[in-house]
GROMACS .gro file of C-alpha atoms in nm:
model
  488
    1MET     CA    1   4.270   1.973  -1.562
    2SER     CA    2   4.222   1.910  -1.215
    3PHE     CA    3   3.907   1.970  -0.982
    4LYS     CA    4   3.745   1.803  -0.687
    5ILE     CA    5   3.441   1.540  -0.679
    6ALA     CA    6   3.285   1.484  -0.369
    7ILE     CA    7   3.073   1.145  -0.281
    8ILE     CA    8   2.817   1.172  -0.039
    9GLY     CA    9   2.728   0.810   0.127
   10ALA     CA   10   3.081   0.680  -0.023
   11GLY     CA   11   3.050   0.367   0.247
   12SER     CA   12   2.828   0.213  -0.043
   13VAL     CA   13   3.165   0.044  -0.147
   14GLY     CA   14   3.036  -0.133  -0.437
   15PHE     CA   15   2.895   0.120  -0.596
   16THR     CA   16   3.140   0.378  -0.494
   17LYS     CA   17   3.434   0.178  -0.675
   18LYS     CA   18   3.249   0.182  -0.990
   19LEU     CA   19   3.191   0.530  -1.002
   20PHE     CA   20   3.530   0.574  -0.930
   21THR     CA   21   3.717   0.367  -1.186
   22ASP     CA   22   3.448   0.486  -1.391
   23ILE     CA   23   3.555   0.845  -1.402
   24LEU     CA   24   3.915   0.719  -1.422
   25CYS     CA   25   3.866   0.584  -1.770
   26VAL     CA   26   3.879   0.931  -1.866
   27PRO     CA   27   4.235   1.044  -1.980
   28GLU     CA   28   4.169   1.349  -1.911
   29PHE     CA   29   4.062   1.262  -1.555
   30ARG     CA   30   4.364   1.159  -1.413
   31ASP     CA   31   4.501   1.440  -1.190
   32ILE     CA   32   4.179   1.469  -1.015
   33GLU     CA   33   4.049   1.482  -0.632
   34PHE     CA   34   3.837   1.301  -0.484
   35ALA     CA   35   3.652   1.358  -0.154
   36LEU     CA   36   3.442   1.063   0.015
   37THR     CA   37   3.218   1.148   0.338
   38ASP     CA   38   3.013   0.916   0.489
   39ILE     CA   39   2.853   0.870   0.828
   40SER     CA   40   2.990   0.524   0.843
   41GLU     CA   41   3.373   0.589   0.962
   42HIS     CA   42   3.443   0.206   0.896
   43ASN     CA   43   3.281   0.179   0.561
   44LEU     CA   44   3.485   0.527   0.437
   45GLU     CA   45   3.834   0.325   0.605
   46MET     CA   46   3.752   0.052   0.354
   47ILE     CA   47   3.671   0.231   0.066
   48LYS     CA   48   3.941   0.437   0.069
   49ALA     CA   49   4.186   0.178   0.094
   50ILE     CA   50   4.033  -0.016  -0.227
   51LEU     CA   51   4.056   0.317  -0.402
   52ASP     CA   52   4.415   0.387  -0.295
   53ARG     CA   53   4.479   0.050  -0.382
   54VAL     CA   54   4.338   0.143  -0.745
   55VAL     CA   55   4.545   0.459  -0.768
   56GLU     CA   56   4.885   0.302  -0.677
   57ALA     CA   57   4.861   0.006  -0.913
   58ASN     CA   58   4.765   0.250  -1.168
   59LYS     CA   59   5.043   0.476  -1.087
   60LEU     CA   60   4.772   0.767  -1.103
   61PRO     CA   61   4.856   1.130  -0.965
   62THR     CA   62   4.482   1.107  -0.864
   63ARG     CA   63   4.460   1.230  -0.483
   64VAL     CA   64   4.155   1.039  -0.227
   65THR     CA   65   4.047   1.199   0.069
   66ALA     CA   66   3.808   1.060   0.326
   67THR     CA   67   3.600   1.248   0.652
   68THR     CA   68   3.314   1.243   0.817
   69ASP     CA   69   3.285   1.582   0.805
   70ARG     CA   70   3.076   1.646   0.515
   71ARG     CA   71   3.108   1.982   0.461
   72LYS     CA   72   3.486   1.914   0.458
   73ALA     CA   73   3.464   1.713   0.207
   74LEU     CA   74   3.248   1.965  -0.006
   75GLU     CA   75   3.503   2.242  -0.008
   76GLY     CA   76   3.589   2.337  -0.341
   77ALA     CA   77   3.390   2.021  -0.531
   78ARG     CA   78   3.305   2.076  -0.852
   79TYR     CA   79   3.072   1.828  -0.891
   80ILE     CA   80   2.870   1.638  -0.593
   81ILE     CA   81   2.748   1.289  -0.597
   82SER     CA   82   2.489   1.137  -0.358
   83CYS     CA   83   2.442   0.793  -0.323
   84VAL     CA   84   2.251   0.790   0.057
   85ARG     CA   85   2.014   0.577   0.235
   86VAL     CA   86   1.890   0.830   0.482
   87GLY     CA   87   1.765   0.569   0.811
   88GLY     CA   88   1.948   0.271   0.682
   89LEU     CA   89   1.787  -0.066   0.688
   90GLU     CA   90   1.594  -0.005   1.029
   91ALA     CA   91   1.408   0.289   0.912
   92TYR     CA   92   1.353   0.061   0.546
   93ALA     CA   93   1.180  -0.201   0.760
   94ASP     CA   94   0.914   0.020   0.858
   95ASP     CA   95   0.870   0.165   0.523
   96ILE     CA   96   0.750  -0.241   0.430
   97ARG     CA   97   0.628  -0.351   0.747
   98ILE     CA   98   0.360  -0.105   0.858
   99PRO     CA   99   0.224  -0.043   0.542
  100LEU     CA  100   0.146  -0.425   0.510
  101LYS     CA  101  -0.021  -0.459   0.807
  102TYR     CA  102  -0.261  -0.244   0.633
  103GLY     CA  103  -0.268  -0.436   0.317
  104ILE     CA  104  -0.035  -0.260   0.139
  105ASP     CA  105   0.205  -0.504  -0.027
  106GLN     CA  106   0.514  -0.350  -0.174
  107CYS     CA  107   0.831  -0.512  -0.347
  108VAL     CA  108   1.070  -0.239  -0.315
  109GLY     CA  109   0.907   0.079  -0.162
  110ASP     CA  110   1.171   0.317  -0.241
  111THR     CA  111   0.973   0.542  -0.499
  112ILE     CA  112   0.590   0.626  -0.437
  113CYS     CA  113   0.379   0.429  -0.232
  114ALA     CA  114   0.384   0.432   0.108
  115GLY     CA  115   0.728   0.302   0.167
  116GLY     CA  116   0.854   0.550  -0.105
  117ILE     CA  117   0.674   0.887   0.012
  118LEU     CA  118   0.812   0.789   0.404
  119TYR     CA  119   1.187   0.755   0.279
  120GLY     CA  120   1.116   1.098   0.074
  121GLN     CA  121   1.025   1.227   0.414
  122ARG     CA  122   1.355   1.141   0.531
  123ASN     CA  123   1.556   1.223   0.249
  124ILE     CA  124   1.461   1.574   0.190
  125PRO     CA  125   1.572   1.761   0.500
  126VAL     CA  126   1.905   1.594   0.452
  127ILE     CA  127   1.878   1.672   0.082
  128LEU     CA  128   1.812   2.056   0.175
  129ASP     CA  129   2.111   2.023   0.419
  130PHE     CA  130   2.380   1.882   0.137
  131CYS     CA  131   2.209   2.185  -0.097
  132LYS     CA  132   2.329   2.453   0.171
  133ASP     CA  133   2.660   2.301   0.209
  134ILE     CA  134   2.679   2.309  -0.170
  135ARG     CA  135   2.576   2.714  -0.225
  136GLU     CA  136   2.833   2.811   0.082
  137VAL     CA  137   3.155   2.611   0.035
  138ALA     CA  138   3.141   2.400  -0.263
  139GLU     CA  139   3.257   2.577  -0.604
  140PRO     CA  140   3.044   2.835  -0.751
  141GLY     CA  141   2.802   2.678  -1.012
  142ALA     CA  142   2.868   2.339  -0.878
  143LYS     CA  143   2.693   2.072  -1.017
  144PHE     CA  144   2.519   1.767  -0.759
  145LEU     CA  145   2.438   1.439  -0.911
  146ASN     CA  146   2.190   1.284  -0.721
  147TYR     CA  147   2.170   0.895  -0.697
  148ALA     CA  148   1.933   0.839  -0.440
  149ASN     CA  149   1.597   0.754  -0.433
  150PRO     CA  150   1.318   0.813  -0.441
  151MET     CA  151   1.463   0.983  -0.731
  152ALA     CA  152   1.203   1.225  -0.851
  153MET     CA  153   1.092   1.386  -0.443
  154ASN     CA  154   1.500   1.400  -0.383
  155THR     CA  155   1.579   1.603  -0.701
  156TRP     CA  156   1.271   1.792  -0.703
  157ALA     CA  157   1.332   1.908  -0.341
  158ALA     CA  158   1.681   1.999  -0.453
  159ILE     CA  159   1.618   2.225  -0.761
  160GLU     CA  160   1.306   2.357  -0.579
  161TYR     CA  161   1.442   2.419  -0.258
  162GLY     CA  162   1.825   2.353  -0.249
  163LYS     CA  163   1.864   2.588  -0.560
  164VAL     CA  164   2.151   2.413  -0.654
  165ASP     CA  165   2.188   2.300  -1.020
  166THR     CA  166   2.094   1.932  -0.994
  167VAL     CA  167   2.067   1.663  -1.202
  168GLY     CA  168   1.885   1.297  -1.107
  169LEU     CA  169   2.035   0.967  -1.212
  170CYS     CA  170   1.903   0.637  -1.273
  171HIS     CA  171   2.024   0.303  -1.441
  172GLY     CA  172   1.665   0.170  -1.519
  173VAL     CA  173   1.652   0.288  -1.885
  174GLN     CA  174   2.005   0.093  -1.981
  175HIS     CA  175   1.853  -0.212  -1.818
  176GLY     CA  176   1.560  -0.197  -2.014
  177ALA     CA  177   1.700  -0.167  -2.319
  178GLU     CA  178   1.953  -0.463  -2.252
  179GLN     CA  179   1.626  -0.699  -2.181
  180ILE     CA  180   1.495  -0.535  -2.536
  181ALA     CA  181   1.816  -0.612  -2.728
  182GLU     CA  182   1.813  -0.985  -2.601
  183VAL     CA  183   1.455  -1.049  -2.674
  184LEU     CA  184   1.545  -0.924  -3.045
  185GLY     CA  185   1.839  -1.142  -3.117
  186ALA     CA  186   2.063  -0.844  -3.120
  187LYS     CA  187   2.429  -0.893  -3.083
  188SER     CA  188   2.498  -0.589  -2.895
  189VAL     CA  189   2.258  -0.295  -2.710
  190SER     CA  190   2.435  -0.067  -2.951
  191GLU     CA  191   2.218  -0.174  -3.202
  192LEU     CA  192   1.906  -0.064  -3.071
  193ASP     CA  193   1.823   0.307  -3.071
  194TYR     CA  194   1.527   0.445  -2.857
  195ILE     CA  195   1.343   0.739  -2.707
  196CYS     CA  196   1.261   0.636  -2.312
  197SER     CA  197   1.065   0.918  -2.153
  198GLY     CA  198   0.845   0.948  -1.858
  199ILE     CA  199   0.943   1.000  -1.485
  200ASN     CA  200   1.229   0.785  -1.272
  201HIS     CA  201   1.088   0.404  -1.267
  202GLN     CA  202   0.809   0.503  -1.504
  203THR     CA  203   1.008   0.559  -1.835
  204TRP     CA  204   0.850   0.451  -2.120
  205PHE     CA  205   1.009   0.317  -2.454
  206ILE     CA  206   0.808   0.532  -2.690
  207ASP     CA  207   1.045   0.458  -2.979
  208LEU     CA  208   1.257   0.151  -3.076
  209ARG     CA  209   1.454   0.073  -3.345
  210LEU     CA  210   1.647  -0.238  -3.425
  211ASN     CA  211   1.902  -0.140  -3.651
  212GLY     CA  212   1.730   0.135  -3.794
  213ARG     CA  213   1.395  -0.030  -3.838
  214ARG     CA  214   1.121   0.037  -3.587
  215ILE     CA  215   1.008  -0.236  -3.352
  216GLY     CA  216   0.585  -0.232  -3.280
  217LYS     CA  217   0.399  -0.303  -3.029
  218ASP     CA  218   0.304  -0.687  -3.172
  219GLU     CA  219   0.676  -0.769  -3.258
  220LEU     CA  220   0.808  -0.676  -2.926
  221VAL     CA  221   0.516  -0.827  -2.754
  222ALA     CA  222   0.577  -1.157  -2.951
  223ALA     CA  223   0.971  -1.135  -2.862
  224PHE     CA  224   0.914  -1.115  -2.503
  225GLU     CA  225   0.654  -1.408  -2.479
  226ALA     CA  226   0.923  -1.658  -2.685
  227HIS     CA  227   1.200  -1.544  -2.388
  228PRO     CA  228   1.248  -1.832  -2.189
  229VAL     CA  229   1.335  -1.636  -1.878
  230TYR     CA  230   1.183  -1.296  -1.910
  231SER     CA  231   0.810  -1.493  -2.049
  232GLN     CA  232   0.830  -1.567  -1.660
  233GLN     CA  233   1.004  -1.326  -1.486
  234GLU     CA  234   0.840  -1.021  -1.660
  235LYS     CA  235   0.469  -1.145  -1.653
  236LEU     CA  236   0.287  -0.803  -1.519
  237ARG     CA  237   0.542  -0.586  -1.757
  238ILE     CA  238   0.464  -0.802  -2.052
  239ASP     CA  239   0.051  -0.751  -1.970
  240VAL     CA  240   0.114  -0.352  -1.970
  241LEU     CA  241   0.316  -0.372  -2.318
  242LYS     CA  242   0.015  -0.526  -2.441
  243ARG     CA  243  -0.223  -0.281  -2.286
  244PHE     CA  244  -0.025   0.043  -2.302
  245GLY     CA  245   0.171  -0.018  -2.610
  246VAL     CA  246   0.492   0.026  -2.483
  247TYR     CA  247   0.724  -0.126  -2.272
  248SER     CA  248   0.827  -0.014  -1.923
  249THR     CA  249   1.159   0.051  -1.813
  250GLU     CA  250   1.103  -0.092  -1.448
  251SER     CA  251   1.167  -0.433  -1.324
  252ASN     CA  252   0.837  -0.635  -1.270
  253GLY     CA  253   0.833  -0.583  -0.893
  254HIS     CA  254   0.896  -0.179  -0.924
  255LEU     CA  255   0.629  -0.170  -1.176
  256SER     CA  256   0.381  -0.335  -0.982
  257GLU     CA  257   0.373  -0.119  -0.703
  258TYR     CA  258   0.301   0.236  -0.899
  259LEU     CA  259  -0.017   0.050  -1.071
  260PRO     CA  260  -0.346   0.018  -0.867
  261TRP     CA  261  -0.419  -0.296  -1.055
  262TYR     CA  262  -0.180  -0.590  -0.940
  263ARG     CA  263  -0.106  -0.579  -0.559
  264LYS     CA  264  -0.448  -0.492  -0.435
  265ARG     CA  265  -0.521  -0.882  -0.357
  266PRO     CA  266  -0.291  -1.146  -0.205
  267GLU     CA  267  -0.461  -1.420  -0.408
  268GLU     CA  268  -0.371  -1.196  -0.726
  269ILE     CA  269  -0.061  -1.127  -0.677
  270THR     CA  270   0.086  -1.465  -0.740
  271ARG     CA  271  -0.047  -1.448  -1.086
  272TRP     CA  272   0.188  -1.145  -1.190
  273ILE     CA  273   0.485  -1.181  -0.992
  274ASP     CA  274   0.793  -1.440  -1.022
  275MET     CA  275   0.934  -1.549  -0.725
  276SER     CA  276   1.307  -1.656  -0.908
  277ASP     CA  277   1.445  -1.334  -0.774
  278TRP     CA  278   1.325  -1.063  -0.539
  279ILE     CA  279   1.300  -0.827  -0.815
  280HIS     CA  280   1.056  -0.935  -1.005
  281GLY     CA  281   0.809  -0.874  -0.732
  282GLU     CA  282   0.866  -1.096  -0.385
  283THR     CA  283   0.716  -0.926  -0.080
  284GLY     CA  284   0.904  -0.719   0.127
  285GLY     CA  285   1.197  -0.851  -0.180
  286TYR     CA  286   1.409  -0.576  -0.175
  287LEU     CA  287   1.418  -0.525   0.203
  288ARG     CA  288   1.471  -0.913   0.243
  289HIS     CA  289   1.759  -0.879   0.002
  290SER     CA  290   1.919  -0.599   0.133
  291THR     CA  291   1.927  -0.746   0.554
  292GLU     CA  292   2.077  -1.070   0.434
  293THR     CA  293   2.329  -0.914   0.213
  294ARG     CA  294   2.411  -0.611   0.420
  295ASN     CA  295   2.777  -0.683   0.482
  296TRP     CA  296   2.887  -0.840   0.164
  297PHE     CA  297   3.117  -0.573   0.099
  298GLU     CA  298   3.311  -0.695   0.450
  299THR     CA  299   3.335  -1.031   0.333
  300GLU     CA  300   3.441  -0.969   0.035
  301PHE     CA  301   3.675  -0.715   0.115
  302PRO     CA  302   3.951  -0.931   0.018
  303GLN     CA  303   3.823  -0.961  -0.354
  304PHE     CA  304   3.752  -0.573  -0.363
  305LEU     CA  305   4.160  -0.517  -0.267
  306GLU     CA  306   4.237  -0.777  -0.507
  307SER     CA  307   4.028  -0.642  -0.817
  308ALA     CA  308   4.140  -0.282  -0.731
  309SER     CA  309   4.540  -0.416  -0.776
  310LYS     CA  310   4.429  -0.460  -1.129
  311PRO     CA  311   4.476  -0.211  -1.445
  312ILE     CA  312   4.195  -0.024  -1.515
  313ASP     CA  313   4.032  -0.107  -1.857
  314PRO     CA  314   3.846   0.162  -2.051
  315ALA     CA  315   3.649  -0.126  -2.180
  316ARG     CA  316   3.457  -0.210  -1.896
  317ARG     CA  317   3.347   0.139  -1.817
  318SER     CA  318   2.992   0.057  -1.695
  319ASN     CA  319   2.673   0.272  -1.858
  320GLU     CA  320   2.623   0.450  -1.536
  321HIS     CA  321   2.568   0.814  -1.659
  322ALA     CA  322   2.789   0.993  -1.397
  323SER     CA  323   3.185   0.969  -1.582
  324HIS     CA  324   3.007   1.068  -1.966
  325ILE     CA  325   2.824   1.328  -1.808
  326LEU     CA  326   3.156   1.484  -1.623
  327GLU     CA  327   3.324   1.358  -1.947
  328ALA     CA  328   3.116   1.577  -2.144
  329LEU     CA  329   3.088   1.879  -1.928
  330GLU     CA  330   3.486   1.907  -1.925
  331THR     CA  331   3.598   1.793  -2.259
  332ASN     CA  332   3.307   1.871  -2.481
  333ARG     CA  333   3.272   1.488  -2.610
  334VAL     CA  334   2.923   1.512  -2.647
  335TYR     CA  335   2.713   1.267  -2.431
  336ARG     CA  336   2.340   1.156  -2.496
  337GLY     CA  337   2.170   0.999  -2.230
  338HIS     CA  338   1.834   0.976  -1.985
  339PHE     CA  339   1.822   1.221  -1.710
  340ASN     CA  340   1.590   1.357  -1.419
  341VAL     CA  341   1.533   1.730  -1.404
  342LYS     CA  342   1.244   1.976  -1.442
  343ASN     CA  343   1.025   1.925  -1.674
  344ASN     CA  344   0.988   2.330  -1.835
  345GLY     CA  345   0.771   2.171  -2.099
  346VAL     CA  346   1.031   1.929  -2.247
  347ILE     CA  347   0.712   1.659  -2.194
  348THR     CA  348   0.470   1.848  -2.346
  349ASN     CA  349   0.161   1.619  -2.138
  350LEU     CA  350   0.294   1.636  -1.816
  351PRO     CA  351   0.280   1.938  -1.551
  352SER     CA  352   0.590   2.193  -1.614
  353ASP     CA  353   0.687   2.160  -1.247
  354ALA     CA  354   0.736   1.779  -1.229
  355ILE     CA  355   1.082   1.599  -1.259
  356ILE     CA  356   1.070   1.378  -1.565
  357GLU     CA  357   1.313   1.110  -1.706
  358SER     CA  358   1.403   1.233  -2.090
  359PRO     CA  359   1.652   1.203  -2.313
  360GLY     CA  360   1.915   1.500  -2.374
  361PHE     CA  361   2.258   1.572  -2.469
  362VAL     CA  362   2.539   1.699  -2.261
  363ASP     CA  363   2.832   1.925  -2.372
  364ARG     CA  364   2.990   2.188  -2.228
  365PHE     CA  365   2.728   2.438  -2.235
  366GLY     CA  366   2.583   2.169  -2.000
  367ILE     CA  367   2.254   1.920  -1.990
  368ASN     CA  368   2.054   1.967  -2.295
  369MET     CA  369   1.684   1.790  -2.280
  370VAL     CA  370   1.536   1.715  -2.632
  371SER     CA  371   1.193   1.917  -2.589
  372GLY     CA  372   0.863   1.845  -2.738
  373VAL     CA  373   0.812   1.439  -2.643
  374THR     CA  374   0.460   1.358  -2.632
  375LEU     CA  375   0.353   1.031  -2.393
  376PRO     CA  376   0.091   0.808  -2.491
  377GLU     CA  377  -0.198   0.906  -2.296
  378ALA     CA  378  -0.209   0.595  -2.074
  379CYS     CA  379   0.150   0.647  -1.977
  380ALA     CA  380   0.084   1.037  -1.935
  381ALA     CA  381  -0.214   0.969  -1.726
  382THR     CA  382  -0.024   0.681  -1.503
  383CYS     CA  383   0.288   0.955  -1.473
  384ILE     CA  384   0.059   1.208  -1.379
  385ALA     CA  385  -0.126   1.018  -1.100
  386SER     CA  386   0.231   0.948  -0.944
  387ILE     CA  387   0.349   1.350  -1.038
  388ASN     CA  388   0.027   1.442  -0.805
  389VAL     CA  389   0.154   1.210  -0.503
  390GLN     CA  390   0.528   1.331  -0.544
  391ARG     CA  391   0.427   1.713  -0.507
  392MET     CA  392   0.212   1.663  -0.236
  393SER     CA  393   0.495   1.440  -0.033
  394VAL     CA  394   0.785   1.714  -0.122
  395HIS     CA  395   0.564   1.975   0.014
  396ALA     CA  396   0.451   1.807   0.301
  397ALA     CA  397   0.822   1.739   0.393
  398ILE     CA  398   0.960   2.082   0.346
  399SER     CA  399   0.657   2.222   0.558
  400GLY     CA  400   0.595   1.963   0.783
  401ASP     CA  401   0.223   1.923   0.740
  402ILE     CA  402   0.130   1.568   0.840
  403GLU     CA  403  -0.219   1.654   0.744
  404LEU     CA  404  -0.101   1.705   0.385
  405LEU     CA  405   0.140   1.381   0.430
  406LYS     CA  406  -0.149   1.197   0.490
  407LEU     CA  407  -0.332   1.310   0.193
  408ALA     CA  408  -0.009   1.246  -0.026
  409VAL     CA  409  -0.064   0.892   0.073
  410LEU     CA  410  -0.428   0.863   0.066
  411HIS     CA  411  -0.387   0.959  -0.344
  412ASP     CA  412  -0.088   0.720  -0.379
  413PRO     CA  413  -0.264   0.482  -0.678
  414LEU     CA  414  -0.180   0.144  -0.490
  415VAL     CA  415  -0.236   0.269  -0.176
  416GLY     CA  416  -0.580   0.432  -0.238
  417ALA     CA  417  -0.687   0.065  -0.451
  418VAL     CA  418  -0.630  -0.107  -0.088
  419ALA     CA  419  -0.688   0.125   0.244
  420THR     CA  420  -0.996   0.329   0.375
  421PRO     CA  421  -0.911   0.725   0.467
  422GLU     CA  422  -0.956   0.595   0.850
  423GLU     CA  423  -0.659   0.332   0.804
  424VAL     CA  424  -0.435   0.568   0.596
  425TRP     CA  425  -0.442   0.846   0.831
  426GLN     CA  426  -0.372   0.566   1.149
  427MET     CA  427  -0.091   0.415   0.930
  428VAL     CA  428   0.074   0.769   0.854
  429ASP     CA  429   0.047   0.804   1.222
  430GLU     CA  430   0.238   0.495   1.304
  431MET     CA  431   0.490   0.486   1.064
  432VAL     CA  432   0.589   0.938   1.168
  433VAL     CA  433   0.583   0.783   1.552
  434ALA     CA  434   0.835   0.486   1.459
  435GLN     CA  435   1.038   0.721   1.221
  436ALA     CA  436   1.062   0.993   1.445
  437ARG     CA  437   1.394   1.044   1.465
  438TRP     CA  438   1.491   1.105   1.098
  439LEU     CA  439   1.198   1.302   1.085
  440PRO     CA  440   1.252   1.625   1.223
  441GLN     CA  441   1.029   1.859   1.028
  442TYR     CA  442   0.747   1.634   1.222
  443ALA     CA  443   0.856   1.668   1.575
  444ASP     CA  444   0.574   1.900   1.692
  445ALA     CA  445   0.324   1.647   1.533
  446VAL     CA  446   0.451   1.330   1.706
  447PRO     CA  447   0.271   1.357   2.048
  448ALA     CA  448  -0.028   1.414   1.917
  449ALA     CA  449  -0.001   1.127   1.687
  450LYS     CA  450   0.135   0.917   1.920
  451GLU     CA  451  -0.208   1.004   2.158
  452ARG     CA  452  -0.447   0.939   1.823
  453LEU     CA  453  -0.262   0.588   1.796
  454SER     CA  454  -0.362   0.508   2.192
  455ARG     CA  455  -0.703   0.542   2.143
  456SER     CA  456  -0.739   0.440   1.750
  457LYS     CA  457  -0.995   0.170   1.698
  458VAL     CA  458  -0.918   0.098   1.325
  459GLN     CA  459  -0.845  -0.286   1.336
  460THR     CA  460  -0.525  -0.402   1.123
  461ARG     CA  461  -0.535  -0.767   0.958
  462ASP     CA  462  -0.306  -1.085   0.960
  463TRP     CA  463  -0.179  -0.950   0.593
  464ALA     CA  464   0.148  -1.039   0.637
  465GLY     CA  465   0.060  -1.400   0.696
  466ALA     CA  466  -0.157  -1.366   0.389
  467ALA     CA  467   0.206  -1.248   0.186
  468ARG     CA  468   0.403  -1.492   0.335
  469ARG     CA  469   0.375  -1.727   0.043
  470ASN     CA  470   0.525  -1.422  -0.162
  471VAL     CA  471   0.849  -1.448   0.039
  472ARG     CA  472   1.143  -1.669  -0.014
  473SER     CA  473   1.471  -1.720   0.158
  474ILE     CA  474   1.765  -1.663   0.020
  475GLU     CA  475   1.832  -2.036  -0.023
  476GLU     CA  476   1.521  -2.100  -0.189
  477LEU     CA  477   1.587  -1.847  -0.476
  478ARG     CA  478   1.956  -1.968  -0.488
  479ALA     CA  479   1.806  -2.321  -0.585
  480GLU     CA  480   1.565  -2.163  -0.818
  481LYS     CA  481   1.807  -1.971  -0.967
  482ALA     CA  482   2.091  -2.242  -1.039
  483ALA     CA  483   1.785  -2.446  -1.186
  484LEU     CA  484   1.656  -2.157  -1.429
  485LYS     CA  485   2.001  -2.144  -1.537
  486GLN     CA  486   2.063  -2.514  -1.626
  487ALA     CA  487   1.667  -2.498  -1.796
  488VAL     CA  488   1.825  -2.218  -2.002
   0.00000   0.00000   0.00000
């Protein structure tokens, strides 16, 4: 069979190579076309050279093209995969550093909280441009697979306003399942069956079975507390498991941002985070990691080319959903996964318009969600708080209403636990002014925001100084990780 896949943001070299080789693990897909597009011509050249090497080494008829002209890449595409970061690290730095001035301490800042909301404001106009091109030049009925964060907001905008058949994809569920299988002593994650449901980055393992035997809260708590590594790295997650009765898919650092209880005071944060790696809660951890490793694919390009010269091994196909979804849609080999879609009653105690992440099956008839899921009440309450923020944030991004944007930030659980309304209003003004080049919908609001900032009397504090003990250099992290491996 032959069809076309377009990858937007293909300059994300490592991830694009993974998606490419995963898809080519499907025998029927050897004769398809990949159209790569990115704003970086240099990155496109690198990834095309790598993928060309894969094709050559495996003697495949697969075609690979690369262009900075997105519309050209989308022409005739049946599937479009997006993994973009609008504004890059420059805008992302504002997402973390400006809120920290107001006491809002984020580890990642890409989902909700102040950073995630502004990230969504930058992404959504671009997502709608993608959708316009898809409607106009892609294959009729083309499917849009979104890997970009903030997952729920991007997917919400694409479905509701972009009017494109969209599914959001993440790997948090798979990673959480791997942890659970390990602490329970399973030989393989395949021994674990589970139902995981909620919203992206706040999904919950509401039913767990190991070799058919149901695993309850007490057994899971004991298993995590006995683990020599996770007992230290996932302290917050374990505490939430004890109180909610179910385990969260998301990492210690991610989960800490969505709850108003663990990151609201600098002296409290150190109780719950672990400094052996950024993902366990380090202040601005992902920004630091991304900045220090921003050019890793440049230095490792020779290794990428070398690995691309080896035969594709289907046994090494990753658990990223994209290739499995395409295989199911095209061959009717059924695939079960966890997908981000509009709720429409799938989860009974979450709003119908929300973007949920829940189990579904894929075949030639499309993605078929398992309906009638009911979350534990505490999980639903936590998700609803985030959904309300996401809804306002999407509406603000569409309308360019800066007052609605401020209300969205004000209602964020962590922001509301830390900042006053006056601080939130000033912080949002500061972020919108700093990121104006990526926020066309707020162009008319920027002059007034600048004027308010020039006469503001709201004082910020040295929260960054208070948070310094929650920051590590990459050298310190490597040393700590090496020591931890020796101990284990």
